[in-house]
Amino acid sequence: MFATAFHTSRHYILFTAMACLCVLLGGPSYAAGADSLFIAGDTYYEPGVSGPGWAWTDADHLELTGYVGEAIGADGDLVVTLVGQNSVVETHAPDADISMSGMEVWGNLTLRGSGSLTATGSQCGIHVAQALVVDGCTVDARADGAGVVGQTVAGIAAGSLT
């Protein structure tokens, strides 16, 4: 009987250790960062891309350096470093991955740096599903309400604002 109990407890320990290892190595990923970035009418699924006035350097970091253009959207958390004056305007394309906002982030958004951002949209200048943090930069977010019926119109709509 002792041999059976010892054998069973070893299996239990082995099973528990393997389960923990599977969770640590192959379980779902909860890493911060955007799964995709929508900018200037295009959608990107991997960081390391750039265009006039912007660079998506890694999953959670976008740098805007004098960017003037169409809306920016991210599926996940995003930190945006602002250098110089930047401006985003709602994309009116019917197939766009972003709707009625100058900037839309489906996670947390941090705006930082010494620069500024002007964001303009119909429903929201900036829409953030979770927390918006503004750190050391200037932000002007406006919504004009054009074409918005039965919905809230706000310069900034966020789960929380710091």
PDB file of C-alpha atoms in Angstrom:
ATOM      1  CA  MET A   1       0.000   0.000   0.000  1.00  0.00           C
ATOM      2  CA  PHE A   2       2.842   2.409   0.789  1.00  0.00           C
ATOM      3  CA  ALA A   3       4.339   1.829  -2.669  1.00  0.00           C
ATOM      4  CA  THR A   4       0.995   2.619  -4.317  1.00  0.00           C
ATOM      5  CA  ALA A   5       0.529   5.835  -2.299  1.00  0.00           C
ATOM      6  CA  PHE A   6       4.107   6.888  -3.001  1.00  0.00           C
ATOM      7  CA  HIS A   7       3.678   6.160  -6.711  1.00  0.00           C
ATOM      8  CA  THR A   8       0.380   8.122  -6.847  1.00  0.00           C
ATOM      9  CA  SER A   9       1.822  11.149  -5.026  1.00  0.00           C
ATOM     10  CA  ARG A  10       4.805  11.198  -7.413  1.00  0.00           C
ATOM     11  CA  HIS A  11       2.368  11.290 -10.329  1.00  0.00           C
ATOM     12  CA  TYR A  12       0.451  14.094  -8.656  1.00  0.00           C
ATOM     13  CA  ILE A  13       3.620  16.129  -8.147  1.00  0.00           C
ATOM     14  CA  LEU A  14       4.777  15.437 -11.688  1.00  0.00           C
ATOM     15  CA  PHE A  15       1.364  16.368 -13.092  1.00  0.00           C
ATOM     16  CA  THR A  16       1.298  19.622 -11.078  1.00  0.00           C
ATOM     17  CA  ALA A  17       4.825  20.543 -12.163  1.00  0.00           C
ATOM     18  CA  MET A  18       4.000  19.878 -15.826  1.00  0.00           C
ATOM     19  CA  ALA A  19       0.802  21.931 -15.591  1.00  0.00           C
ATOM     20  CA  CYS A  20       2.737  24.872 -14.121  1.00  0.00           C
ATOM     21  CA  LEU A  21       5.388  24.577 -16.808  1.00  0.00           C
ATOM     22  CA  CYS A  22       2.751  24.519 -19.559  1.00  0.00           C
ATOM     23  CA  VAL A  23       1.127  27.658 -18.158  1.00  0.00           C
ATOM     24  CA  LEU A  24       4.464  29.452 -17.916  1.00  0.00           C
ATOM     25  CA  LEU A  25       5.753  28.459 -21.340  1.00  0.00           C
ATOM     26  CA  GLY A  26       2.776  27.851 -23.541  1.00  0.00           C
ATOM     27  CA  GLY A  27      -0.167  29.474 -21.881  1.00  0.00           C
ATOM     28  CA  PRO A  28      -1.971  32.542 -23.105  1.00  0.00           C
ATOM     29  CA  SER A  29       0.123  35.632 -23.555  1.00  0.00           C
ATOM     30  CA  TYR A  30      -0.701  38.641 -21.415  1.00  0.00           C
ATOM     31  CA  ALA A  31       2.197  40.790 -22.591  1.00  0.00           C
ATOM     32  CA  ALA A  32       1.433  44.454 -22.916  1.00  0.00           C
ATOM     33  CA  GLY A  33       1.331  45.987 -26.321  1.00  0.00           C
ATOM     34  CA  ALA A  34      -0.837  46.360 -29.360  1.00  0.00           C
ATOM     35  CA  ASP A  35      -1.733  43.375 -31.519  1.00  0.00           C
ATOM     36  CA  SER A  36      -2.215  45.683 -34.476  1.00  0.00           C
ATOM     37  CA  LEU A  37      -1.803  49.329 -35.416  1.00  0.00           C
ATOM     38  CA  PHE A  38      -4.017  51.266 -37.815  1.00  0.00           C
ATOM     39  CA  ILE A  39      -2.407  54.434 -39.126  1.00  0.00           C
ATOM     40  CA  ALA A  40      -2.746  56.573 -42.233  1.00  0.00           C
ATOM     41  CA  GLY A  41      -5.284  54.190 -43.757  1.00  0.00           C
ATOM     42  CA  ASP A  42      -3.235  50.988 -43.362  1.00  0.00           C
ATOM     43  CA  THR A  43      -3.234  48.212 -40.768  1.00  0.00           C
ATOM     44  CA  TYR A  44       0.016  46.713 -39.488  1.00  0.00           C
ATOM     45  CA  TYR A  45       0.331  43.525 -37.445  1.00  0.00           C
ATOM     46  CA  GLU A  46       4.045  43.624 -36.599  1.00  0.00           C
ATOM     47  CA  PRO A  47       6.114  46.483 -35.150  1.00  0.00           C
ATOM     48  CA  GLY A  48       9.199  47.722 -36.952  1.00  0.00           C
ATOM     49  CA  VAL A  49       7.311  49.778 -39.539  1.00  0.00           C
ATOM     50  CA  SER A  50       7.316  53.502 -40.116  1.00  0.00           C
ATOM     51  CA  GLY A  51       6.026  56.237 -42.365  1.00  0.00           C
ATOM     52  CA  PRO A  52       6.133  60.028 -42.654  1.00  0.00           C
ATOM     53  CA  GLY A  53       6.212  61.329 -39.085  1.00  0.00           C
ATOM     54  CA  TRP A  54       5.680  57.991 -37.298  1.00  0.00           C
ATOM     55  CA  ALA A  55       7.514  54.834 -36.258  1.00  0.00           C
ATOM     56  CA  TRP A  56       6.021  51.754 -34.539  1.00  0.00           C
ATOM     57  CA  THR A  57       9.190  50.552 -32.830  1.00  0.00           C
ATOM     58  CA  ASP A  58       7.805  47.720 -30.696  1.00  0.00           C
ATOM     59  CA  ALA A  59       4.422  46.282 -29.727  1.00  0.00           C
ATOM     60  CA  ASP A  60       3.684  48.917 -27.120  1.00  0.00           C
ATOM     61  CA  HIS A  61       5.510  51.973 -28.492  1.00  0.00           C
ATOM     62  CA  LEU A  62       4.677  54.415 -31.267  1.00  0.00           C
ATOM     63  CA  GLU A  63       6.680  57.570 -31.857  1.00  0.00           C
ATOM     64  CA  LEU A  64       5.089  60.563 -33.583  1.00  0.00           C
ATOM     65  CA  THR A  65       7.511  63.187 -34.862  1.00  0.00           C
ATOM     66  CA  GLY A  66       5.589  65.937 -36.617  1.00  0.00           C
ATOM     67  CA  TYR A  67       2.911  63.492 -37.828  1.00  0.00           C
ATOM     68  CA  VAL A  68       0.016  65.134 -39.650  1.00  0.00           C
ATOM     69  CA  GLY A  69      -2.463  62.674 -41.060  1.00  0.00           C
ATOM     70  CA  GLU A  70      -5.313  60.254 -40.760  1.00  0.00           C
ATOM     71  CA  ALA A  71      -6.535  58.529 -37.628  1.00  0.00           C
ATOM     72  CA  ILE A  72      -4.501  56.183 -35.455  1.00  0.00           C
ATOM     73  CA  GLY A  73      -5.923  53.079 -33.824  1.00  0.00           C
ATOM     74  CA  ALA A  74      -4.449  50.257 -31.773  1.00  0.00           C
ATOM     75  CA  ASP A  75      -5.826  46.926 -30.648  1.00  0.00           C
ATOM     76  CA  GLY A  76      -4.209  46.690 -27.208  1.00  0.00           C
ATOM     77  CA  ASP A  77      -2.058  48.921 -25.019  1.00  0.00           C
ATOM     78  CA  LEU A  78      -0.007  51.696 -26.595  1.00  0.00           C
ATOM     79  CA  VAL A  79       2.544  54.266 -25.429  1.00  0.00           C
ATOM     80  CA  VAL A  80       2.912  57.217 -27.804  1.00  0.00           C
ATOM     81  CA  THR A  81       5.923  59.492 -27.548  1.00  0.00           C
ATOM     82  CA  LEU A  82       5.179  62.915 -29.020  1.00  0.00           C
ATOM     83  CA  VAL A  83       7.970  64.978 -30.560  1.00  0.00           C
ATOM     84  CA  GLY A  84       7.011  68.339 -32.070  1.00  0.00           C
ATOM     85  CA  GLN A  85       3.480  69.159 -33.185  1.00  0.00           C
ATOM     86  CA  ASN A  86       1.325  66.197 -34.261  1.00  0.00           C
ATOM     87  CA  SER A  87      -2.190  66.031 -35.620  1.00  0.00           C
ATOM     88  CA  VAL A  88      -4.598  63.154 -36.288  1.00  0.00           C
ATOM     89  CA  VAL A  89      -7.969  63.470 -37.999  1.00  0.00           C
ATOM     90  CA  GLU A  90     -10.768  60.913 -38.184  1.00  0.00           C
ATOM     91  CA  THR A  91     -10.634  58.572 -41.152  1.00  0.00           C
ATOM     92  CA  HIS A  92     -13.835  58.676 -43.165  1.00  0.00           C
ATOM     93  CA  ALA A  93     -13.170  55.491 -45.145  1.00  0.00           C
ATOM     94  CA  PRO A  94     -16.087  53.041 -44.712  1.00  0.00           C
ATOM     95  CA  ASP A  95     -13.767  50.023 -44.416  1.00  0.00           C
ATOM     96  CA  ALA A  96     -11.390  51.598 -41.877  1.00  0.00           C
ATOM     97  CA  ASP A  97     -10.528  49.692 -38.691  1.00  0.00           C
ATOM     98  CA  ILE A  98     -11.309  52.799 -36.670  1.00  0.00           C
ATOM     99  CA  SER A  99     -14.538  54.723 -36.472  1.00  0.00           C
ATOM    100  CA  MET A 100     -15.404  58.318 -35.774  1.00  0.00           C
ATOM    101  CA  SER A 101     -12.309  59.121 -33.673  1.00  0.00           C
ATOM    102  CA  GLY A 102      -8.988  60.787 -34.332  1.00  0.00           C
ATOM    103  CA  MET A 103      -7.254  58.265 -32.069  1.00  0.00           C
ATOM    104  CA  GLU A 104      -8.818  55.037 -30.801  1.00  0.00           C
ATOM    105  CA  VAL A 105      -7.089  52.515 -28.531  1.00  0.00           C
ATOM    106  CA  TRP A 106      -8.679  49.284 -27.294  1.00  0.00           C
ATOM    107  CA  GLY A 107      -6.519  49.016 -24.183  1.00  0.00           C
ATOM    108  CA  ASN A 108      -4.512  51.571 -22.215  1.00  0.00           C
ATOM    109  CA  LEU A 109      -3.008  54.644 -23.868  1.00  0.00           C
ATOM    110  CA  THR A 110      -0.107  56.722 -22.557  1.00  0.00           C
ATOM    111  CA  LEU A 111       0.750  59.982 -24.318  1.00  0.00           C
ATOM    112  CA  ARG A 112       4.169  61.282 -23.274  1.00  0.00           C
ATOM    113  CA  GLY A 113       7.040  63.443 -24.419  1.00  0.00           C
ATOM    114  CA  SER A 114       7.703  67.110 -24.963  1.00  0.00           C
ATOM    115  CA  GLY A 115       5.491  67.454 -28.032  1.00  0.00           C
ATOM    116  CA  SER A 116       1.807  68.027 -28.652  1.00  0.00           C
ATOM    117  CA  LEU A 117      -1.128  66.190 -30.201  1.00  0.00           C
ATOM    118  CA  THR A 118      -4.296  67.570 -31.750  1.00  0.00           C
ATOM    119  CA  ALA A 119      -6.886  64.830 -32.294  1.00  0.00           C
ATOM    120  CA  THR A 120     -10.146  65.486 -34.125  1.00  0.00           C
ATOM    121  CA  GLY A 121     -13.087  63.194 -34.770  1.00  0.00           C
ATOM    122  CA  SER A 122     -16.847  63.184 -35.190  1.00  0.00           C
ATOM    123  CA  GLN A 123     -17.657  61.241 -32.022  1.00  0.00           C
ATOM    124  CA  CYS A 124     -14.363  61.497 -30.098  1.00  0.00           C
ATOM    125  CA  GLY A 125     -11.055  63.209 -30.537  1.00  0.00           C
ATOM    126  CA  ILE A 126      -9.488  60.403 -28.475  1.00  0.00           C
ATOM    127  CA  HIS A 127     -11.294  57.207 -27.468  1.00  0.00           C
ATOM    128  CA  VAL A 128      -9.569  54.826 -25.021  1.00  0.00           C
ATOM    129  CA  ALA A 129     -11.267  51.656 -23.813  1.00  0.00           C
ATOM    130  CA  GLN A 130      -9.293  51.587 -20.553  1.00  0.00           C
ATOM    131  CA  ALA A 131      -6.959  54.181 -18.991  1.00  0.00           C
ATOM    132  CA  LEU A 132      -5.561  57.304 -20.645  1.00  0.00           C
ATOM    133  CA  VAL A 133      -2.396  58.790 -19.127  1.00  0.00           C
ATOM    134  CA  VAL A 134      -1.077  62.167 -20.336  1.00  0.00           C
ATOM    135  CA  ASP A 135       2.494  62.696 -19.156  1.00  0.00           C
ATOM    136  CA  GLY A 136       4.438  65.873 -19.969  1.00  0.00           C
ATOM    137  CA  CYS A 137       2.839  66.646 -23.340  1.00  0.00           C
ATOM    138  CA  THR A 138       0.036  68.879 -24.580  1.00  0.00           C
ATOM    139  CA  VAL A 139      -3.195  67.306 -25.874  1.00  0.00           C
ATOM    140  CA  ASP A 140      -6.082  69.030 -27.680  1.00  0.00           C
ATOM    141  CA  ALA A 141      -8.894  66.561 -28.414  1.00  0.00           C
ATOM    142  CA  ARG A 142     -12.104  67.674 -30.105  1.00  0.00           C
ATOM    143  CA  ALA A 143     -15.255  66.135 -31.513  1.00  0.00           C
ATOM    144  CA  ASP A 144     -17.702  68.005 -33.724  1.00  0.00           C
ATOM    145  CA  GLY A 145     -20.654  65.562 -33.532  1.00  0.00           C
ATOM    146  CA  ALA A 146     -21.080  65.434 -37.326  1.00  0.00           C
ATOM    147  CA  GLY A 147     -23.117  62.371 -38.266  1.00  0.00           C
ATOM    148  CA  VAL A 148     -23.400  61.169 -34.673  1.00  0.00           C
ATOM    149  CA  VAL A 149     -26.948  60.267 -33.672  1.00  0.00           C
ATOM    150  CA  GLY A 150     -27.958  58.885 -30.279  1.00  0.00           C
ATOM    151  CA  GLN A 151     -24.392  58.509 -28.997  1.00  0.00           C
ATOM    152  CA  THR A 152     -22.157  60.474 -26.668  1.00  0.00           C
ATOM    153  CA  VAL A 153     -19.859  63.051 -28.278  1.00  0.00           C
ATOM    154  CA  ALA A 154     -16.694  63.946 -26.359  1.00  0.00           C
ATOM    155  CA  GLY A 155     -13.237  65.325 -26.929  1.00  0.00           C
ATOM    156  CA  ILE A 156     -11.878  62.494 -24.785  1.00  0.00           C
ATOM    157  CA  ALA A 157     -13.681  59.291 -23.828  1.00  0.00           C
ATOM    158  CA  ALA A 158     -11.703  56.946 -21.578  1.00  0.00           C
ATOM    159  CA  GLY A 159     -12.213  54.454 -18.773  1.00  0.00           C
ATOM    160  CA  SER A 160     -10.045  56.710 -16.589  1.00  0.00           C
ATOM    161  CA  LEU A 161      -7.827  59.758 -17.135  1.00  0.00           C
ATOM    162  CA  THR A 162      -4.566  60.679 -15.434  1.00  0.00           C
TER     163      THR A 162
END
